[in-house]
PDB file of C-alpha atoms in Angstrom:
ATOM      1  CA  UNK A   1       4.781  -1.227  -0.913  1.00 40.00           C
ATOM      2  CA  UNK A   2       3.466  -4.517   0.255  1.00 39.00           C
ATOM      3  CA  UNK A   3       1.688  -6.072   3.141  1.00 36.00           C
ATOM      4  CA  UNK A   4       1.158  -9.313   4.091  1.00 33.00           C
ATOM      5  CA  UNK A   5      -2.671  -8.851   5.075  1.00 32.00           C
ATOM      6  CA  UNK A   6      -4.510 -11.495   7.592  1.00 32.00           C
ATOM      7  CA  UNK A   7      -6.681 -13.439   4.666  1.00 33.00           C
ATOM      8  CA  UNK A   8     -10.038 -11.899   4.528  1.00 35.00           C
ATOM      9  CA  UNK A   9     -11.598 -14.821   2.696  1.00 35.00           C
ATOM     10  CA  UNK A  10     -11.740 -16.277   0.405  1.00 33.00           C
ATOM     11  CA  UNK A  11     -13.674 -14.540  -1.738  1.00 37.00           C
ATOM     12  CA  UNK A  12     -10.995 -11.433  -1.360  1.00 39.00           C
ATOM     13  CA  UNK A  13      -8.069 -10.074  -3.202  1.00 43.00           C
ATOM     14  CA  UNK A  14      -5.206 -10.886  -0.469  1.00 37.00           C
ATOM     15  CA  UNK A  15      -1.975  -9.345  -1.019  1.00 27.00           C
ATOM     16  CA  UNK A  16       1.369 -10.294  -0.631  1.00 25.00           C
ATOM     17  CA  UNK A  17       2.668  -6.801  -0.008  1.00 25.00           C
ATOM     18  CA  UNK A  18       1.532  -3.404   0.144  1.00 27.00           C
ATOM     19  CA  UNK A  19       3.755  -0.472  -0.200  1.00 30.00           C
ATOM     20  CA  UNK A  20       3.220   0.101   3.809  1.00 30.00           C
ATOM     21  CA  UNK A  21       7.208   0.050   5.447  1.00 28.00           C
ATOM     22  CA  UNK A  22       9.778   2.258   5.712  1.00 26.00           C
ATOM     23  CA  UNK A  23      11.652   4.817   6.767  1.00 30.00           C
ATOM     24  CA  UNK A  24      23.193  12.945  17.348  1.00 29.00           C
ATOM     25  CA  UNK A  25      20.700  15.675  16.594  1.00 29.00           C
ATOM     26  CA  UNK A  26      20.398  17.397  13.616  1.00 30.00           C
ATOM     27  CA  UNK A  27      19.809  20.617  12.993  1.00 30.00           C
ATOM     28  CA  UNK A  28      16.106  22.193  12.116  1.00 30.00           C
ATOM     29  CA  UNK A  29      17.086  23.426   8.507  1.00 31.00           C
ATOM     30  CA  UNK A  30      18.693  19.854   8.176  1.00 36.00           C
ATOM     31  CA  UNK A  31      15.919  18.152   9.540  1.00 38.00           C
ATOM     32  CA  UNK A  32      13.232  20.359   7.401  1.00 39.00           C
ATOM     33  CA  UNK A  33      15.028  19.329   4.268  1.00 44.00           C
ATOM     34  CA  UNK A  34      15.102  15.640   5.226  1.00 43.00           C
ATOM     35  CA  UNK A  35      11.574  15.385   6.462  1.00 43.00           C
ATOM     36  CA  UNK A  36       9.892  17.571   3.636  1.00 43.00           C
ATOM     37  CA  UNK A  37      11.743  14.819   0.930  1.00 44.00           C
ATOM     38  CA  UNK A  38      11.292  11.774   3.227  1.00 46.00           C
ATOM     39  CA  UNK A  39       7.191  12.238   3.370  1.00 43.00           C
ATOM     40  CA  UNK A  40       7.733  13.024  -0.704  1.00 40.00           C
ATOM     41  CA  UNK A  41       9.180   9.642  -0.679  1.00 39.00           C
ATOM     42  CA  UNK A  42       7.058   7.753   1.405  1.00 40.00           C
ATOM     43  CA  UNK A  43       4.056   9.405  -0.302  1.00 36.00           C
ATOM     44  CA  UNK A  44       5.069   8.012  -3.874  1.00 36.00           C
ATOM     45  CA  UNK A  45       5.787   4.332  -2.008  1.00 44.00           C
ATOM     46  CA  UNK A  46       1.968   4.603  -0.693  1.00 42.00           C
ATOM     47  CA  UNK A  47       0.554   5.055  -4.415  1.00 42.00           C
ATOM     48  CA  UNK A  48       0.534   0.944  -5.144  1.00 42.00           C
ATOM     49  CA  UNK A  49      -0.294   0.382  -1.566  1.00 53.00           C
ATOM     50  CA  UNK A  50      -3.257  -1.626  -3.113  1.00 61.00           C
ATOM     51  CA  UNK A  51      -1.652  -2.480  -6.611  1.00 56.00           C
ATOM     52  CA  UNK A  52      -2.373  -6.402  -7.409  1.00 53.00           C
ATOM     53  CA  UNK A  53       1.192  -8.053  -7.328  1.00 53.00           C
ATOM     54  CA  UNK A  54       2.042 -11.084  -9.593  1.00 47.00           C
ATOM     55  CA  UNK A  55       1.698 -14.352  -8.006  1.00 52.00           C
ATOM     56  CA  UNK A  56       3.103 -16.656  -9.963  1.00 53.00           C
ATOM     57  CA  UNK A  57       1.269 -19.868  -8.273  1.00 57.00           C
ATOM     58  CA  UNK A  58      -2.209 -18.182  -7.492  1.00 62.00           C
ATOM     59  CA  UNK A  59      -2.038 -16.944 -11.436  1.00 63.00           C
ATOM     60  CA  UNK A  60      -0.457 -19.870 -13.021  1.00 80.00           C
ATOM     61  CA  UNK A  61      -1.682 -21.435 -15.921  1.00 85.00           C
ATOM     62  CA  UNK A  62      -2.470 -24.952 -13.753  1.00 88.00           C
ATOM     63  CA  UNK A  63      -3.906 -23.145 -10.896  1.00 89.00           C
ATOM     64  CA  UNK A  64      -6.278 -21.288 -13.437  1.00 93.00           C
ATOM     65  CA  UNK A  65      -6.937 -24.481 -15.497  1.00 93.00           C
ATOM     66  CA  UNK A  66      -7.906 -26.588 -11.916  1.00 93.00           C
ATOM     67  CA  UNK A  67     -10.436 -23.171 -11.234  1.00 94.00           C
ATOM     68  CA  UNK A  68     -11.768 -23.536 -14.662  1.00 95.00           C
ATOM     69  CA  UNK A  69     -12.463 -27.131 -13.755  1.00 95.00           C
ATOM     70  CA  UNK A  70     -14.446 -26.329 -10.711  1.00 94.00           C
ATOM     71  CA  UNK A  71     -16.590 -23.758 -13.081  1.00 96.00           C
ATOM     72  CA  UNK A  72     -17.540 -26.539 -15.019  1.00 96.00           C
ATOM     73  CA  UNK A  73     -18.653 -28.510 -12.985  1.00 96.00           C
ATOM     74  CA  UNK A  74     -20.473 -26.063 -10.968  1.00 94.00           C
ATOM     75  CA  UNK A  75     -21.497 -23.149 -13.780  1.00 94.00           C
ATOM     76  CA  UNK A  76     -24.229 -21.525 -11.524  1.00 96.00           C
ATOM     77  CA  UNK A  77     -21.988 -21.060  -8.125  1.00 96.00           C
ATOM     78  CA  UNK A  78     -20.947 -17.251  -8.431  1.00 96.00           C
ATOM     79  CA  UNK A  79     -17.622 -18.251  -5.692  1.00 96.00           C
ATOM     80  CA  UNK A  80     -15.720 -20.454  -8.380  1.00 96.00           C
ATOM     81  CA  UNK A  81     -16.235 -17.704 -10.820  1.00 97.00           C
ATOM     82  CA  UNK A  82     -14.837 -14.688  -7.937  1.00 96.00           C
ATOM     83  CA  UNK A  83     -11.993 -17.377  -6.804  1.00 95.00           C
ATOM     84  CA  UNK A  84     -10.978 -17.455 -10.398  1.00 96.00           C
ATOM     85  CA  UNK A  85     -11.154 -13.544 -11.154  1.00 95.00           C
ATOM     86  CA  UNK A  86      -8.832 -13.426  -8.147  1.00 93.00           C
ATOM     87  CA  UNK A  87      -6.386 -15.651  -9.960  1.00 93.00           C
ATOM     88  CA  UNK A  88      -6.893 -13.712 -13.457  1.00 94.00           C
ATOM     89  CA  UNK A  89      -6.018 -10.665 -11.177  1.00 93.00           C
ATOM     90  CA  UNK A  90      -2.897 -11.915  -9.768  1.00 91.00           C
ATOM     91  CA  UNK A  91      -1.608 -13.114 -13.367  1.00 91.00           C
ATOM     92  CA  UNK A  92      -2.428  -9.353 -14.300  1.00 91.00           C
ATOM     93  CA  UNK A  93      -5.080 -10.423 -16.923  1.00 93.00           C
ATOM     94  CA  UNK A  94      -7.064  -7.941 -16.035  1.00 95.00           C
ATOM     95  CA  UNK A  95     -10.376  -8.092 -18.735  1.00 96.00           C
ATOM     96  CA  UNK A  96     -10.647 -12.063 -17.607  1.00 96.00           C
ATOM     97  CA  UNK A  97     -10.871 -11.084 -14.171  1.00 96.00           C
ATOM     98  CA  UNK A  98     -13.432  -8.598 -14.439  1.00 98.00           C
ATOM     99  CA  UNK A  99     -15.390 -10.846 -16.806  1.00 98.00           C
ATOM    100  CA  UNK A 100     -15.580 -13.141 -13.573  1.00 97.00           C
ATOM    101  CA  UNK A 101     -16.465 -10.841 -11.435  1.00 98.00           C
ATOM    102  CA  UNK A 102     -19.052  -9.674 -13.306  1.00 98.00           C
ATOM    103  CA  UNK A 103     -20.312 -13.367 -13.634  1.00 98.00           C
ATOM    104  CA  UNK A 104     -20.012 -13.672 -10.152  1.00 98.00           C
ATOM    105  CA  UNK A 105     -22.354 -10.538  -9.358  1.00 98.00           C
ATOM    106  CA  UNK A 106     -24.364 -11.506 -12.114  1.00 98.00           C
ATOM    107  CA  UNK A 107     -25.330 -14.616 -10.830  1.00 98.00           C
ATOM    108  CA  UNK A 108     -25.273 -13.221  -7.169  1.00 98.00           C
ATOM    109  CA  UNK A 109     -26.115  -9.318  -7.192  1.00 98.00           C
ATOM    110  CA  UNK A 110     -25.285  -9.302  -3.251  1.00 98.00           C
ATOM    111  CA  UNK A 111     -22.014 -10.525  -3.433  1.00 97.00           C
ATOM    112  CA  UNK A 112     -20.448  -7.940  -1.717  1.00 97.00           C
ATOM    113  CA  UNK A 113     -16.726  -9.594  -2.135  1.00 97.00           C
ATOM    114  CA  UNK A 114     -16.674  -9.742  -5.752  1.00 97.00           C
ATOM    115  CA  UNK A 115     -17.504  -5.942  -5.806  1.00 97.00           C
ATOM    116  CA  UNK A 116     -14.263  -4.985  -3.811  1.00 97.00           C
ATOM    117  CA  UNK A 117     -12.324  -7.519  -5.386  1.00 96.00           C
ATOM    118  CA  UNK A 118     -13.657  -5.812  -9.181  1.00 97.00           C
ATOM    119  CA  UNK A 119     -12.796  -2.661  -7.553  1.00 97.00           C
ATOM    120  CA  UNK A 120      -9.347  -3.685  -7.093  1.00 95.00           C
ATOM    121  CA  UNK A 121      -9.104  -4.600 -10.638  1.00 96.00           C
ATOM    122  CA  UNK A 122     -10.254  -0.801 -11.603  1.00 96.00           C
ATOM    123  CA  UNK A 123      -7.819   0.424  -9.770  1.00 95.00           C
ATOM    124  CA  UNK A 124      -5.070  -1.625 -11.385  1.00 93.00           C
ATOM    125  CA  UNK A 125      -6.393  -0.482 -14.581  1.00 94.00           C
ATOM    126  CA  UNK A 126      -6.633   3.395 -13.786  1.00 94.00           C
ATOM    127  CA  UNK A 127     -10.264   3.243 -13.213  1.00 96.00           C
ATOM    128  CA  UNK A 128     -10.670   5.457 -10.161  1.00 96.00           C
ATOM    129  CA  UNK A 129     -14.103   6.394 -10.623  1.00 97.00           C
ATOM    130  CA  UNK A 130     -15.536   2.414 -11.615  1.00 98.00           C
ATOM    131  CA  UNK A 131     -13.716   1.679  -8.397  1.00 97.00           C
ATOM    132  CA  UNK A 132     -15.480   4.234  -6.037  1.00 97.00           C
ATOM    133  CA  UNK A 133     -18.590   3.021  -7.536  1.00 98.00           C
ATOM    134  CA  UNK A 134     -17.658  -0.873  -6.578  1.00 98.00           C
ATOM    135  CA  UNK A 135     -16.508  -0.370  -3.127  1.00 98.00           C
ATOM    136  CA  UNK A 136     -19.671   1.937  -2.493  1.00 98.00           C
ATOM    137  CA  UNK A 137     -22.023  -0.624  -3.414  1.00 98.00           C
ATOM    138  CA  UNK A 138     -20.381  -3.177  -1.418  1.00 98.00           C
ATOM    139  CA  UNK A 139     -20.417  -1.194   1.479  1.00 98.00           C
ATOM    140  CA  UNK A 140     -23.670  -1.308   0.685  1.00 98.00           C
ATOM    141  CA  UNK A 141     -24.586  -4.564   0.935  1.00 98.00           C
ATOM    142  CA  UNK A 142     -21.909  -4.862   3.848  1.00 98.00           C
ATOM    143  CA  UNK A 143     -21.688  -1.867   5.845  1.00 98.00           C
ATOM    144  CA  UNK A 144     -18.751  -4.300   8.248  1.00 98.00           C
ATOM    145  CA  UNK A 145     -16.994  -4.839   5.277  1.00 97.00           C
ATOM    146  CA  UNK A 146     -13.530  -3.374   5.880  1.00 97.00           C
ATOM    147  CA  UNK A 147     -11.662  -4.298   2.719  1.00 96.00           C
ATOM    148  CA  UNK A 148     -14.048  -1.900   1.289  1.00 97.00           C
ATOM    149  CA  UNK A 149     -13.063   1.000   3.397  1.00 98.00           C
ATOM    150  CA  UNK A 150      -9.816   0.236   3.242  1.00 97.00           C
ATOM    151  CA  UNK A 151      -9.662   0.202  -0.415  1.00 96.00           C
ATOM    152  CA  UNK A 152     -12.155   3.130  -0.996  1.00 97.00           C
ATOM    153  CA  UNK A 153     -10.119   5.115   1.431  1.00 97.00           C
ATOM    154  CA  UNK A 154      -6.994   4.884  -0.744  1.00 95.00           C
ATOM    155  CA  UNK A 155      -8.696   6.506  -3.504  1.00 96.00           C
ATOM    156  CA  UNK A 156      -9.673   9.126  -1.660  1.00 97.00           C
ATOM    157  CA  UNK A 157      -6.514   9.666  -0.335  1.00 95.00           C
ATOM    158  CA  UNK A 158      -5.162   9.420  -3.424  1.00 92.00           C
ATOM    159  CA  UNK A 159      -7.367  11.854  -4.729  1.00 95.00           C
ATOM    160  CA  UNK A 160      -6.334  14.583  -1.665  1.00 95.00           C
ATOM    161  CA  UNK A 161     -10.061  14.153  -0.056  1.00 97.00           C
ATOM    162  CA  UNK A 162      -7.919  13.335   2.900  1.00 97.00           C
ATOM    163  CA  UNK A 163     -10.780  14.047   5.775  1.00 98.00           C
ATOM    164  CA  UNK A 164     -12.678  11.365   3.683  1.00 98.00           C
ATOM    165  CA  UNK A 165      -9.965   8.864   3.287  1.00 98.00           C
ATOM    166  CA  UNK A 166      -9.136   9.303   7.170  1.00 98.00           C
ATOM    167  CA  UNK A 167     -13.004   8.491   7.732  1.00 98.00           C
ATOM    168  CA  UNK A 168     -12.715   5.181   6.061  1.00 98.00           C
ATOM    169  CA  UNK A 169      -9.622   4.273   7.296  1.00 98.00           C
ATOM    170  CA  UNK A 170     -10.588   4.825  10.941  1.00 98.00           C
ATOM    171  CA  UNK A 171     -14.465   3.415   9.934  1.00 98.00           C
ATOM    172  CA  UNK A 172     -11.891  -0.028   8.975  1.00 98.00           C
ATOM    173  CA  UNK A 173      -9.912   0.545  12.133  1.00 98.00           C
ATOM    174  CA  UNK A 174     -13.266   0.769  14.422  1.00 98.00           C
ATOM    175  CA  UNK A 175     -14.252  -2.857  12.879  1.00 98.00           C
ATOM    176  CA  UNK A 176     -11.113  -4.363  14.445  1.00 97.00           C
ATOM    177  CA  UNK A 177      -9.615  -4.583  10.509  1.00 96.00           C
ATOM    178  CA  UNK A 178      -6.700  -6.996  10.892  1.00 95.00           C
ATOM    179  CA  UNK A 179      -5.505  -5.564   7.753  1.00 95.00           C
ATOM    180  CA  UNK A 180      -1.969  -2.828   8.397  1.00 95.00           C
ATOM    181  CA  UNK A 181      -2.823  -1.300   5.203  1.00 95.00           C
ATOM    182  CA  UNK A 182      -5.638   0.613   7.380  1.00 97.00           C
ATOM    183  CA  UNK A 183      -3.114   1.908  10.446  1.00 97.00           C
ATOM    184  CA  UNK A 184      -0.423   2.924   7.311  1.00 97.00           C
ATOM    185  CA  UNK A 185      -2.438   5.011   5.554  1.00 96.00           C
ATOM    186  CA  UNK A 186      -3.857   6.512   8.332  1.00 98.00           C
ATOM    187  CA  UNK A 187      -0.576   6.819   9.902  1.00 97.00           C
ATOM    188  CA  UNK A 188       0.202   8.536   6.478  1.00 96.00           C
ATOM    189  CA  UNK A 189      -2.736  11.091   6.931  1.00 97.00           C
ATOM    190  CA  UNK A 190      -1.221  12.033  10.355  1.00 98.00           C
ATOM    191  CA  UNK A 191       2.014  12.299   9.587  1.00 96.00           C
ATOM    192  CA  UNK A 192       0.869  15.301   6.624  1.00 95.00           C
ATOM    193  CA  UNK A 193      -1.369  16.917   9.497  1.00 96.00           C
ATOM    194  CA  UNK A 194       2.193  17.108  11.317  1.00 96.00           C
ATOM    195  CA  UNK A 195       0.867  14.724  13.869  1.00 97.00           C
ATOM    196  CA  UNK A 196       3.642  12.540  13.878  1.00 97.00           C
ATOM    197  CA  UNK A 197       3.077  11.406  17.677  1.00 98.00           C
ATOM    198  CA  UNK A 198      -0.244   9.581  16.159  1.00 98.00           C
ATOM    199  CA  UNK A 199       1.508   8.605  12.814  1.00 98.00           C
ATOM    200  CA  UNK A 200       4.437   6.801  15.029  1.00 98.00           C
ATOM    201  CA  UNK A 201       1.784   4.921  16.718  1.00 98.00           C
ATOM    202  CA  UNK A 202      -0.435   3.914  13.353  1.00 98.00           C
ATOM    203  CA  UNK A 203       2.876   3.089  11.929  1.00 98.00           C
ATOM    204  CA  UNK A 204       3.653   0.771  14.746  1.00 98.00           C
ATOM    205  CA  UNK A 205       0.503  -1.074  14.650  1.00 98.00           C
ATOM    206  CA  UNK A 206       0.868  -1.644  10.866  1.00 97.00           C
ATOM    207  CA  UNK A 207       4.517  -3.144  11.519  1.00 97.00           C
ATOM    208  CA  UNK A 208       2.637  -5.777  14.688  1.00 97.00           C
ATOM    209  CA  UNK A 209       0.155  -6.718  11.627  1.00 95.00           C
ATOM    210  CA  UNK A 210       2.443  -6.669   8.786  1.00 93.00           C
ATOM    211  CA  UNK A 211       6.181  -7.241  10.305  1.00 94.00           C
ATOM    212  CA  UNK A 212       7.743  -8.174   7.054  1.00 93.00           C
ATOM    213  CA  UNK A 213       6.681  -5.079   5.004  1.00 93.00           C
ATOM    214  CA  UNK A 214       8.974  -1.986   4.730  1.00 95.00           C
ATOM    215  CA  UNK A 215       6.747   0.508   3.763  1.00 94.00           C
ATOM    216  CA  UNK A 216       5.259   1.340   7.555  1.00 96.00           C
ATOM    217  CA  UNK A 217       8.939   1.635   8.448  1.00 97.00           C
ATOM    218  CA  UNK A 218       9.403   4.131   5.906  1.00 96.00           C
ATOM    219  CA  UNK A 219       6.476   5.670   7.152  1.00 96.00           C
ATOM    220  CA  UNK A 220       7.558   5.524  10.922  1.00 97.00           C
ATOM    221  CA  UNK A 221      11.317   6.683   9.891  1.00 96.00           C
ATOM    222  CA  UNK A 222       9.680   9.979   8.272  1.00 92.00           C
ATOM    223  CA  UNK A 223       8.065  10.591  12.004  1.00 95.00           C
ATOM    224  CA  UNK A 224      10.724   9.839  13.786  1.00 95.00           C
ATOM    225  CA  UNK A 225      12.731  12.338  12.026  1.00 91.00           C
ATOM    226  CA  UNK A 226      10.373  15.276  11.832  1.00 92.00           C
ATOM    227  CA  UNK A 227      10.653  14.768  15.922  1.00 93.00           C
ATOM    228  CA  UNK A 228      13.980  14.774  15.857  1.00 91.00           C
ATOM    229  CA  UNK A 229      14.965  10.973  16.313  1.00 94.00           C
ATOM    230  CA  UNK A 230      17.760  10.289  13.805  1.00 92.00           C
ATOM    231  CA  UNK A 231      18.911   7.116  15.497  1.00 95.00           C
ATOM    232  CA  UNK A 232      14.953   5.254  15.461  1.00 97.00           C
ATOM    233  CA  UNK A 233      14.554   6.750  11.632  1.00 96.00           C
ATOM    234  CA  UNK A 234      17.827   5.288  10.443  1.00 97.00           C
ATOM    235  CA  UNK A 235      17.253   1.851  12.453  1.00 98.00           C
ATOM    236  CA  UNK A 236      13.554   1.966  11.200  1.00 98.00           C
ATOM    237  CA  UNK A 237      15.309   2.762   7.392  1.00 97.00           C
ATOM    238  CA  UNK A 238      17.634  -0.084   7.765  1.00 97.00           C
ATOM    239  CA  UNK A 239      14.688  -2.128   8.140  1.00 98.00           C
ATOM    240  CA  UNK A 240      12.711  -1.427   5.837  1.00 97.00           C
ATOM    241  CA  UNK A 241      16.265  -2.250   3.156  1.00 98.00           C
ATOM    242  CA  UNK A 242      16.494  -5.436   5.045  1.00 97.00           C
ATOM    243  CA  UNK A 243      13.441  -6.781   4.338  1.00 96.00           C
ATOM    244  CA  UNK A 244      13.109  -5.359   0.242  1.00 95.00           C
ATOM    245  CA  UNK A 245      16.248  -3.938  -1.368  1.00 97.00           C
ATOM    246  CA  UNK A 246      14.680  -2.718  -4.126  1.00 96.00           C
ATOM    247  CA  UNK A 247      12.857   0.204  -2.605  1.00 95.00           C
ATOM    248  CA  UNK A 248      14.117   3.326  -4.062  1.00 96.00           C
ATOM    249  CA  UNK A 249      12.363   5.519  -1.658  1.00 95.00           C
ATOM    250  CA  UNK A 250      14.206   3.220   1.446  1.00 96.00           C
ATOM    251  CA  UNK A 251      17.654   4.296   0.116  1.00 97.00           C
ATOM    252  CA  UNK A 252      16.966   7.959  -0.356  1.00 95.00           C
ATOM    253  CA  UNK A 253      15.584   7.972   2.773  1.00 94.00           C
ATOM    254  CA  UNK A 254      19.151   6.366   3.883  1.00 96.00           C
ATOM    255  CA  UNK A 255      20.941   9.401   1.845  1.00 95.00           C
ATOM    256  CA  UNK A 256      18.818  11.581   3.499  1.00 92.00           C
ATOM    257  CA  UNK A 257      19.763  10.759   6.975  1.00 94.00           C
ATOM    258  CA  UNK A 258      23.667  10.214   5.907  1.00 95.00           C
ATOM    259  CA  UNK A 259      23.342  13.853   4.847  1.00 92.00           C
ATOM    260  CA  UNK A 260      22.107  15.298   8.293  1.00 89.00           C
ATOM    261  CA  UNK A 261      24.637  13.888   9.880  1.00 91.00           C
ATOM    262  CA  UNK A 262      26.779  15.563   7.592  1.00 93.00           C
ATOM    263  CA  UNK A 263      28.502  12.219   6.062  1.00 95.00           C
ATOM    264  CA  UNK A 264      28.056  12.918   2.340  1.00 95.00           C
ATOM    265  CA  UNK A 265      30.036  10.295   0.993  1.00 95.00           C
ATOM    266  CA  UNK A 266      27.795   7.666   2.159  1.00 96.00           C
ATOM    267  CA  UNK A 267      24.601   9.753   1.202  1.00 96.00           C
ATOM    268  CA  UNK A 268      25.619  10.174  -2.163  1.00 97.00           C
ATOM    269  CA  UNK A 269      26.348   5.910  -2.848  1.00 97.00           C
ATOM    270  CA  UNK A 270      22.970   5.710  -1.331  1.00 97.00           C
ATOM    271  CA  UNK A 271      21.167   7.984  -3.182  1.00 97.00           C
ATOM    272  CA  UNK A 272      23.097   6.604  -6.343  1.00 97.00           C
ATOM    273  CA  UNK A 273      21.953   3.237  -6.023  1.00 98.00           C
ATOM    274  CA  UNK A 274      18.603   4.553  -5.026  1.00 97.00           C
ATOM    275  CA  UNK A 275      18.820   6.261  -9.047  1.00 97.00           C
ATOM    276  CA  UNK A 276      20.206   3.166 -10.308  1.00 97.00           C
ATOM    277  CA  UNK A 277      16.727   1.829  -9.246  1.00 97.00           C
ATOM    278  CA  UNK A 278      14.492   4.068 -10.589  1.00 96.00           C
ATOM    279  CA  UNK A 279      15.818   6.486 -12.544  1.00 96.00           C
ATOM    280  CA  UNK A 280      13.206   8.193 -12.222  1.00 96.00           C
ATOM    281  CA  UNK A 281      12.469   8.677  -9.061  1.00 95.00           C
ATOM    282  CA  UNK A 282      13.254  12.591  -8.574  1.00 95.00           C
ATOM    283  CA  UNK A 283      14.111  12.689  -4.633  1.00 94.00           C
ATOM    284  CA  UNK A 284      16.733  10.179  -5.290  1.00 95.00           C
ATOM    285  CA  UNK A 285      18.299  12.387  -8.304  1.00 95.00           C
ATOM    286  CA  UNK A 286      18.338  15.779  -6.446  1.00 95.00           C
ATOM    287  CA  UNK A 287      19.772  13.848  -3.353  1.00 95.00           C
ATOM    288  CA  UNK A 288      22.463  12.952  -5.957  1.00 95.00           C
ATOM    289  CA  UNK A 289      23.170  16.297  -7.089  1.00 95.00           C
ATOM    290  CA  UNK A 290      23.308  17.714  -4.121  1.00 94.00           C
ATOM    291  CA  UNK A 291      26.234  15.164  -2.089  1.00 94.00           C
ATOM    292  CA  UNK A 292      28.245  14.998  -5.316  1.00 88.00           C
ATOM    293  CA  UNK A 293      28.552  18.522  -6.352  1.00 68.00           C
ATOM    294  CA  UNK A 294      29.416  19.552  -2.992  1.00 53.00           C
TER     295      UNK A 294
END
């Protein structure tokens, strides 16, 4: 999932995406089934909600080479040194980066940015606990830092210490956080306390901040349908496809509403192509087996 995020600074991590968008009556056992495997789905999209993506210009070899330029000629400036990290990061060279940001801390030990952005880097490499410890200390040094909430709270979601993550998230949220990631996973942490009123409105939030993402439209799409709103879910779902294709979790969440309505033709093609990419992806294969064999 991927959100385009309001640029912190430039001394931040800024993603392109984040896993945040996605997702006549039906009946209750339908709509049990469909909402039980849509959160399933939108909870697997939310795992890389703060993955680093590839970016080929920010990691390029000549955009690194100009940064390492700047170093040179500036060896004791700890920002060239985090700028750079965050280019290592995005090229998924992963021991570079944190060899920057550990310059960068080095040479400034309050340098609250280049702890969240190291953080970031833990997470990409499994790291879960190196990562706590990061965006700790630079809430620390920051205590209006909301990246660092933000990116804390995800591992504590993560981790099912949901009262905690919902604490950060809303700590973020109560700092006027321009970043959607905040509202989605909140909005995620409703939507499992069956407060999908709230979730709907997190969700919507995230989509004002981050229009282009389908992950909070996945997310919105499972509310809608735990309260009974087919035709929102399946507009919201439709979205989410529109704006990345290649969402496995966005068509299984189509198959799933086909299948309500009772049209299992069209739930099995979608759940087929959501197989096709990720075969893998479990939700997507039992949707399968369930519209063809019937």
């Amino acid at each position: 999932m991927a959100f385009k995020t309001a640029a912190p600074s430039s001394a931040t991590l800024v993603f392109s995406t984040i896993t945040a968008p996605i997702r006549s009556k039906v009946t209750l056992s339908a709509l049990a089934l469909a909402s039980s495997v849509l959160l399933a789905g939108c909870s697997t999209t939310s795992q890389t909600t703060d993955l680093i993506t590839v970016d080929r210009a920010q990691g390029s070899e000549e955009n690194i080479a100009s940064l390492t330029a700047v170093i040179n000629a500036n060896p004791g400036d700890p920002e060239g040194y985090n700028v750079r990290g965050s280019a290592y990061g995005r090229a998924g060279q992963f021991k570079q980066a944190l060899d920057d940001f550990n310059r960068a801390i080095q040479l400034n030990p309050q340098f609250y940015q280049a702890y969240a952005n190291r953080a970031l880097v833990y997470r990409n490499m499994g790291k879960p606990v190196e990562a706590a410890n990061d965006y700790n200390r630079a809430i620390q040094l920051n205590s209006s830092y909301d990246v660092a909430y933000i990116g804390r709270g995800n591992i504590y979601r993560q981790a099912g210490r949901n009262d905690e993550a919902f604490n950060d998230f809303n700590r973020a949220i109560q700092l006027d956080t321009t970043d959607g990631r905040a509202y989605h996973n909140r909005g995620l942490i409703y939507q499992l306390r069956g407060q999908h009123a709230q979730a709907i409105e997190d969700f919507s939030k995230a989509i004002s901040l981050s229009p282009n993402s389908p992950e909070p439209y996945n997310g919105r799409a499972v509310s809608y349908l735990a309260m009974g709103d087919d035709e929102n879910a399946f507009a919201d779902i439709n979205t989410a496809i529109a704006y990345n294709g290649k969402l496995a979790e966005s068509w299984t969440n189509q198959g799933l509403v086909y299948e309500t309505r009772g049209d299992r033709a069209r739930a099995a093609k979608s759940f087929a192509h959501a197989a096709r990419l990720d075969p893998n992806y479990q939700p997507a294969k039992d949707g399968l087996a369930r519209t063809r064999s019937s």
